[in-house]
mmCIF file with all atom_site columns, C-alpha atoms in Angstrom:
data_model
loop_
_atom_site.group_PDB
_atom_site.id
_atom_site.type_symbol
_atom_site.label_atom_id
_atom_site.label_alt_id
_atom_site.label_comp_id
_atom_site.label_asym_id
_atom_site.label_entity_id
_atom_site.label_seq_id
_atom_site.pdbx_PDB_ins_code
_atom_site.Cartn_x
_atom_site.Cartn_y
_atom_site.Cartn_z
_atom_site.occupancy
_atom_site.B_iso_or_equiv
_atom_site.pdbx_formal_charge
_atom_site.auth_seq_id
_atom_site.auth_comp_id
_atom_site.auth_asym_id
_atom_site.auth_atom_id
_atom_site.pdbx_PDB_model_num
ATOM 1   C CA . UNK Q 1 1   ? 0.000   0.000  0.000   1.00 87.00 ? 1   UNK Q CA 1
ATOM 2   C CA . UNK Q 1 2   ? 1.185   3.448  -0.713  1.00 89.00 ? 2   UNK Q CA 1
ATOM 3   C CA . UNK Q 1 3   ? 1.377   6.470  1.539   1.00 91.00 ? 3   UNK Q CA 1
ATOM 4   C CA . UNK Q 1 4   ? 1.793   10.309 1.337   1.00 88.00 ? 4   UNK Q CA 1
ATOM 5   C CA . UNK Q 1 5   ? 1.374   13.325 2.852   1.00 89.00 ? 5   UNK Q CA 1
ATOM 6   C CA . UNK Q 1 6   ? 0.659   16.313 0.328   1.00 92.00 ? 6   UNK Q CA 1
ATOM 7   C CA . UNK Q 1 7   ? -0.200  14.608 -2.979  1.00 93.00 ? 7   UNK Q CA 1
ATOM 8   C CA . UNK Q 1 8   ? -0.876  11.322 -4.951  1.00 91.00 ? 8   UNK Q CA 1
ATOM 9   C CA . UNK Q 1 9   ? -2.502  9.822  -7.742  1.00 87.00 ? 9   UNK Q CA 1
ATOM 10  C CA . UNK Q 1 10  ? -4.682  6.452  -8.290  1.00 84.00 ? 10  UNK Q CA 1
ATOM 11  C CA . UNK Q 1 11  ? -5.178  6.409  -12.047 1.00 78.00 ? 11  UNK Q CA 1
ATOM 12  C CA . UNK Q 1 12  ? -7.393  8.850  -13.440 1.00 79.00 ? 12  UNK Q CA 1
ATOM 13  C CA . UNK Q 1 13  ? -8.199  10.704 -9.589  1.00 86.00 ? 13  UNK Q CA 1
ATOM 14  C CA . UNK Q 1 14  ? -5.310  13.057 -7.712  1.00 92.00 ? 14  UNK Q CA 1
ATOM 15  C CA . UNK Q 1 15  ? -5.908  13.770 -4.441  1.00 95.00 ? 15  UNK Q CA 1
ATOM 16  C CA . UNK Q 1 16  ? -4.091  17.127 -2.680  1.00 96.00 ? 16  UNK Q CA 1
ATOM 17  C CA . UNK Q 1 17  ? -4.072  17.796 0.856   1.00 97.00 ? 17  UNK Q CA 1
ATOM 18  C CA . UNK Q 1 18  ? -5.401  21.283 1.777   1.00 96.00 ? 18  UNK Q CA 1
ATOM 19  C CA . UNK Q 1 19  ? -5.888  23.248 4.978   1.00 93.00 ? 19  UNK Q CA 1
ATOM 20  C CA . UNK Q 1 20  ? -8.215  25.841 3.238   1.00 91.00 ? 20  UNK Q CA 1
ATOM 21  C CA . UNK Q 1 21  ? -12.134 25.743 3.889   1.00 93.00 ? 21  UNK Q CA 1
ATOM 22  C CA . UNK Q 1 22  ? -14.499 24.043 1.779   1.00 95.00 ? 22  UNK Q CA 1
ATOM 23  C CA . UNK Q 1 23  ? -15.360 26.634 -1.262  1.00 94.00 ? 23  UNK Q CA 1
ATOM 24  C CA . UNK Q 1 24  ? -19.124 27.793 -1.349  1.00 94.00 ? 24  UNK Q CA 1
ATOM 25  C CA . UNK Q 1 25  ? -20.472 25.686 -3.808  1.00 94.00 ? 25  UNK Q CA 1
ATOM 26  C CA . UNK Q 1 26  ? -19.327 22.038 -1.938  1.00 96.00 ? 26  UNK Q CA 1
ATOM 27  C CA . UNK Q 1 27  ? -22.512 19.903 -1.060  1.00 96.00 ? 27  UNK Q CA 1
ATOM 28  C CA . UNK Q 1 28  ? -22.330 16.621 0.591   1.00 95.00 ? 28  UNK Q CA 1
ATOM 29  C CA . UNK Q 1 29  ? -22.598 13.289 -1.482  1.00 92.00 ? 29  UNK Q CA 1
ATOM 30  C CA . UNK Q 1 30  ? -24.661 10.861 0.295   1.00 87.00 ? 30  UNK Q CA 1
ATOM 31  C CA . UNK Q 1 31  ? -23.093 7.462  0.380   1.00 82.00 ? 31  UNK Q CA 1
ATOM 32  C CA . UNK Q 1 32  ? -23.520 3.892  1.760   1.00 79.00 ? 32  UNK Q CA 1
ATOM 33  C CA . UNK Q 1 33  ? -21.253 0.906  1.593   1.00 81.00 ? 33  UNK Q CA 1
ATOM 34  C CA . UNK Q 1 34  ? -18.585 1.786  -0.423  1.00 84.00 ? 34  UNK Q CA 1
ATOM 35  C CA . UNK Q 1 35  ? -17.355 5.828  -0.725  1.00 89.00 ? 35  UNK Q CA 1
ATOM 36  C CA . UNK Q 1 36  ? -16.771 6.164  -4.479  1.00 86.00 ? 36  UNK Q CA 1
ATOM 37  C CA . UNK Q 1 37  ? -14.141 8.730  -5.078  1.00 87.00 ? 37  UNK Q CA 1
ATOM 38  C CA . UNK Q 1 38  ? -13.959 8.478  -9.218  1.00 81.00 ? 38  UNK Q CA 1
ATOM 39  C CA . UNK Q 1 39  ? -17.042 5.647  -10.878 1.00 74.00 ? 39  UNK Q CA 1
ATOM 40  C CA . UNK Q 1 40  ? -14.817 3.747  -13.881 1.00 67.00 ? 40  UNK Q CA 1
ATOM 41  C CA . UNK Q 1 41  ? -16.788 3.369  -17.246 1.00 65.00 ? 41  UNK Q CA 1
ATOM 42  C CA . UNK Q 1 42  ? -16.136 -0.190 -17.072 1.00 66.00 ? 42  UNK Q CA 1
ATOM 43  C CA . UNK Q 1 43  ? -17.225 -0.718 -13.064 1.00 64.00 ? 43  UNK Q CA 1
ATOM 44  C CA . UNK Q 1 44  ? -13.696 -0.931 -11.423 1.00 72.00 ? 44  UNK Q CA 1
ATOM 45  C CA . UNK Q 1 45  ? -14.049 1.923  -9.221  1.00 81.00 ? 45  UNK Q CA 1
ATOM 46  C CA . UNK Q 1 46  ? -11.876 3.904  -6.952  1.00 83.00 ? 46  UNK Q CA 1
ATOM 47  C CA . UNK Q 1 47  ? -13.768 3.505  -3.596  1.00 87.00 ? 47  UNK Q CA 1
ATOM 48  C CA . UNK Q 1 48  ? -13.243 3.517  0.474   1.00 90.00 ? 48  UNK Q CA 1
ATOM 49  C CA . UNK Q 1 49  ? -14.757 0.922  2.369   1.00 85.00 ? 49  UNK Q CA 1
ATOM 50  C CA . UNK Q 1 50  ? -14.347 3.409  5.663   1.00 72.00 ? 50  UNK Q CA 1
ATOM 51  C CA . UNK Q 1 51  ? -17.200 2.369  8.114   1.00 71.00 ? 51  UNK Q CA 1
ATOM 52  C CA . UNK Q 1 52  ? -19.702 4.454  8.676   1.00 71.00 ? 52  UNK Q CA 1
ATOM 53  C CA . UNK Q 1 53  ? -18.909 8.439  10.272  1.00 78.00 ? 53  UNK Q CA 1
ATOM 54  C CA . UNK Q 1 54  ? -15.193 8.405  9.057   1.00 89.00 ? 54  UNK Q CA 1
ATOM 55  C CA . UNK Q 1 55  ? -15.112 10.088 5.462   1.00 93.00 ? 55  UNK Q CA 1
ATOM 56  C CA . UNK Q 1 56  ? -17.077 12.793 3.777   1.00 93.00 ? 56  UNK Q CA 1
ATOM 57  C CA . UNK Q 1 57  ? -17.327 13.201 0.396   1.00 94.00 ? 57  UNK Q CA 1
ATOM 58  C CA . UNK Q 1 58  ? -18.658 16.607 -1.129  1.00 96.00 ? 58  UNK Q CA 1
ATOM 59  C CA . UNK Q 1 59  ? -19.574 17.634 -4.853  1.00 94.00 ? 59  UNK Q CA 1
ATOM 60  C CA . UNK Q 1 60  ? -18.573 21.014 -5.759  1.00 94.00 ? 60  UNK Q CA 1
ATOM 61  C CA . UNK Q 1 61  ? -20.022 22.713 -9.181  1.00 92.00 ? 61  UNK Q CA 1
ATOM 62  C CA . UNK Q 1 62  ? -16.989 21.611 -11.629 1.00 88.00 ? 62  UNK Q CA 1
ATOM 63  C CA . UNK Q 1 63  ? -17.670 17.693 -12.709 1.00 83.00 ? 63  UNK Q CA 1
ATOM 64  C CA . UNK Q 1 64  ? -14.035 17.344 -12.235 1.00 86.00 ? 64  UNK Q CA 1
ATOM 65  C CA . UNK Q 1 65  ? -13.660 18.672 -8.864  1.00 92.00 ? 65  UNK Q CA 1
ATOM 66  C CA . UNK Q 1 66  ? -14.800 17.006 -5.115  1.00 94.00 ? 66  UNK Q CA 1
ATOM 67  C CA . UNK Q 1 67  ? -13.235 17.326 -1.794  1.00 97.00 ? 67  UNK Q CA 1
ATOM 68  C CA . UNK Q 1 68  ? -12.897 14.532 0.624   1.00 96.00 ? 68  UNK Q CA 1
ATOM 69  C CA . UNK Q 1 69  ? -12.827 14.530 4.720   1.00 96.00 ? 69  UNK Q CA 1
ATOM 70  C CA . UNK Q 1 70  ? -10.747 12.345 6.341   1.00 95.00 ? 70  UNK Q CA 1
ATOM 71  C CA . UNK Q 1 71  ? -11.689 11.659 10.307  1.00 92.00 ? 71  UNK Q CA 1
ATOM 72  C CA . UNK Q 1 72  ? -9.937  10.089 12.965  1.00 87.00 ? 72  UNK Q CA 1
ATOM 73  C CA . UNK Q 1 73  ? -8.041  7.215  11.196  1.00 91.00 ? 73  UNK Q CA 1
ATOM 74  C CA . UNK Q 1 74  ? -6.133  6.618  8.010   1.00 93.00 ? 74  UNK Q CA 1
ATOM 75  C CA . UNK Q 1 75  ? -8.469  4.610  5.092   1.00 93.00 ? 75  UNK Q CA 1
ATOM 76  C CA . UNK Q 1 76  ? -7.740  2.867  2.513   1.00 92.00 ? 76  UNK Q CA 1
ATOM 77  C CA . UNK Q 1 77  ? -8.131  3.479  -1.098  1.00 91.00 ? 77  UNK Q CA 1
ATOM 78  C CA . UNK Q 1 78  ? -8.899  0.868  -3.415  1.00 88.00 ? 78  UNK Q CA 1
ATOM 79  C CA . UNK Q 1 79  ? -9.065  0.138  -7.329  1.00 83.00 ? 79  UNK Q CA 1
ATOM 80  C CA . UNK Q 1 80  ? -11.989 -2.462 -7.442  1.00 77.00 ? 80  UNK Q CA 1
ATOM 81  C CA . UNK Q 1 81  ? -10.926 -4.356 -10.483 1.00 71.00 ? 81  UNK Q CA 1
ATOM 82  C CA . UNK Q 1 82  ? -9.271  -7.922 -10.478 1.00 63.00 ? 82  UNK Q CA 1
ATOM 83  C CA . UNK Q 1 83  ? -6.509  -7.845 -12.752 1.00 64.00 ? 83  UNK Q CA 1
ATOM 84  C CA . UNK Q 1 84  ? -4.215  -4.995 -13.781 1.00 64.00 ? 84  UNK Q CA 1
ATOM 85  C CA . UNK Q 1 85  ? -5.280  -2.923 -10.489 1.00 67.00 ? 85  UNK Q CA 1
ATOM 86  C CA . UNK Q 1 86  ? -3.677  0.014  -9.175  1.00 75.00 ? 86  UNK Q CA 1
ATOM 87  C CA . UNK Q 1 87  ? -1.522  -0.413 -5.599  1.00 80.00 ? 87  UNK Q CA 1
ATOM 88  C CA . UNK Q 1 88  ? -3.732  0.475  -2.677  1.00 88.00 ? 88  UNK Q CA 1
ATOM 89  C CA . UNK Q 1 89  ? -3.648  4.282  -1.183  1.00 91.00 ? 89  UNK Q CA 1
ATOM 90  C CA . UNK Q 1 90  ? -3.471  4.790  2.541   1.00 94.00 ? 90  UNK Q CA 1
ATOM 91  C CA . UNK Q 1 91  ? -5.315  8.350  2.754   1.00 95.00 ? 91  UNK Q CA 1
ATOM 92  C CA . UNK Q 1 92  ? -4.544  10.090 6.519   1.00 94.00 ? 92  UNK Q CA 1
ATOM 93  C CA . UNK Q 1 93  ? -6.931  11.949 8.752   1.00 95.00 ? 93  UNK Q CA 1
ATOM 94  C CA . UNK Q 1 94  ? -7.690  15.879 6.444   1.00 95.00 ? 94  UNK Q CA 1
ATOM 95  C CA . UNK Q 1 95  ? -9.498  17.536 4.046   1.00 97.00 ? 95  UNK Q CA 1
ATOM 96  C CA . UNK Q 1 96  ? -8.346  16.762 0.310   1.00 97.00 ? 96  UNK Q CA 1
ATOM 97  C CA . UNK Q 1 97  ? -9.139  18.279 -2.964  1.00 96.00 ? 97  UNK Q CA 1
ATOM 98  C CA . UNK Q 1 98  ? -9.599  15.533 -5.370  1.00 94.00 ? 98  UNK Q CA 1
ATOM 99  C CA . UNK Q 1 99  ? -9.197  15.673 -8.947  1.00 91.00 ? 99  UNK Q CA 1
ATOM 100 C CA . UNK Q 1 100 ? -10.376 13.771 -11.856 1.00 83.00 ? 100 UNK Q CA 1
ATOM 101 C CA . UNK Q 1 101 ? -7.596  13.820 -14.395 1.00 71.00 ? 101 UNK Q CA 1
ATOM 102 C CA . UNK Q 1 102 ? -8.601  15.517 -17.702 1.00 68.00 ? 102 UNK Q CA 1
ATOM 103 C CA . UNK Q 1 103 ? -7.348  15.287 -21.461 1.00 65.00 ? 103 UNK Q CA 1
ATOM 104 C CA . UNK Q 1 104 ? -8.376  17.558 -24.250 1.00 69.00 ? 104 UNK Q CA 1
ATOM 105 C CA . UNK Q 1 105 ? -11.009 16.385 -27.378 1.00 72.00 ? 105 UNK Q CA 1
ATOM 106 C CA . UNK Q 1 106 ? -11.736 17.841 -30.325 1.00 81.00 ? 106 UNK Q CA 1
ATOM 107 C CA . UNK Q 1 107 ? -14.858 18.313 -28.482 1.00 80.00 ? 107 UNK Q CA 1
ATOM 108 C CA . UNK Q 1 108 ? -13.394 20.203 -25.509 1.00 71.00 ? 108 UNK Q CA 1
ATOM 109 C CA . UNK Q 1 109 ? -12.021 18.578 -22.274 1.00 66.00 ? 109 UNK Q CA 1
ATOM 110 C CA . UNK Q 1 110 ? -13.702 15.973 -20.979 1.00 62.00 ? 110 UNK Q CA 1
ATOM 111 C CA . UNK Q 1 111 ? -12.370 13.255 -17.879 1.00 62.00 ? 111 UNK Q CA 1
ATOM 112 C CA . UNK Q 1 112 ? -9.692  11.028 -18.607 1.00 61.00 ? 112 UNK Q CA 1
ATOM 113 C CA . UNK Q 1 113 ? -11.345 7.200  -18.963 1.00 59.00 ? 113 UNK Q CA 1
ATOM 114 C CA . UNK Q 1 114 ? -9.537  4.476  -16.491 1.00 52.00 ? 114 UNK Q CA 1
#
C-alpha cells in the first residue's frame, strides 16, 4: 500500500491535501457501503470501504472537482478491479481536494477514462 502526505494519484483521480475551507459551492454526497471517489466506465471503481462516520465526500459545481474529509483514522483506497489494479492508497486523517484527471477532445475537455 502506498502512503503520502501532500499529494498522490490512483489512475485517473489526484488527491491534494489542503488546509483551506471548503469553497461555497461544496454539497455533501450521500453514500452507503462503499465511498466512491472516481465511478470507472467499465465498473472498477476507486472507492473507500471506511465504516460508517469516518469520510465525507462533497460535490462542488466543476464535474471534475470534489473534496474529501478524512476523520480520525487513516483509510484505505482501493481500485476495485481484479486484474491490472492500481496499488492500494493509505489516505490520513484531512481535508483533500480531489481531482479527476482531464485530457483535451476535439470536443473540448472531458475526464480522462480508467
Amino acid at each position: 500500500m502506498k502512503t503520502f502526505k501532500c499529494s498522490a494519484a490512483q489512475g485517473d483521480l489526484v488527491l491534494t491535501r489542503t488546509d483551506a475551507a471548503l469553497p461555497s459551492d461544496a454539497h455533501p454526497i450521500v453514500t452507503e457501503g462503499l465511498v466512491v471517489l472516481a465511478h470507472s466506465e467499465t465498473g472498477h471503481h476507486h472507492a473507500i470501504a471506511p465504516g460508517p462516520g469516518i469520510v465525507e465526500l462533497f460535490g462542488t459545481s466543476d464535474p471534475l472537482k470534489g473534496y474529501l474529509r478524512v476523520r480520525d483514522r487513516p483509510v484505505e483506497l482501493k481500485h476495485y478491479r481484479a486484474f491490472d489494479t492500481h496499488e492500494s492508497l493509505e489516505i490520513p486523517p484531512g481535508l483533500y481536494e480531489i481531482h479527476r484527471q482531464r485530457e483535451w477532445s476535439p470536443e473540448g475537455w472531458r475526464k480522462v477514462e480508467d
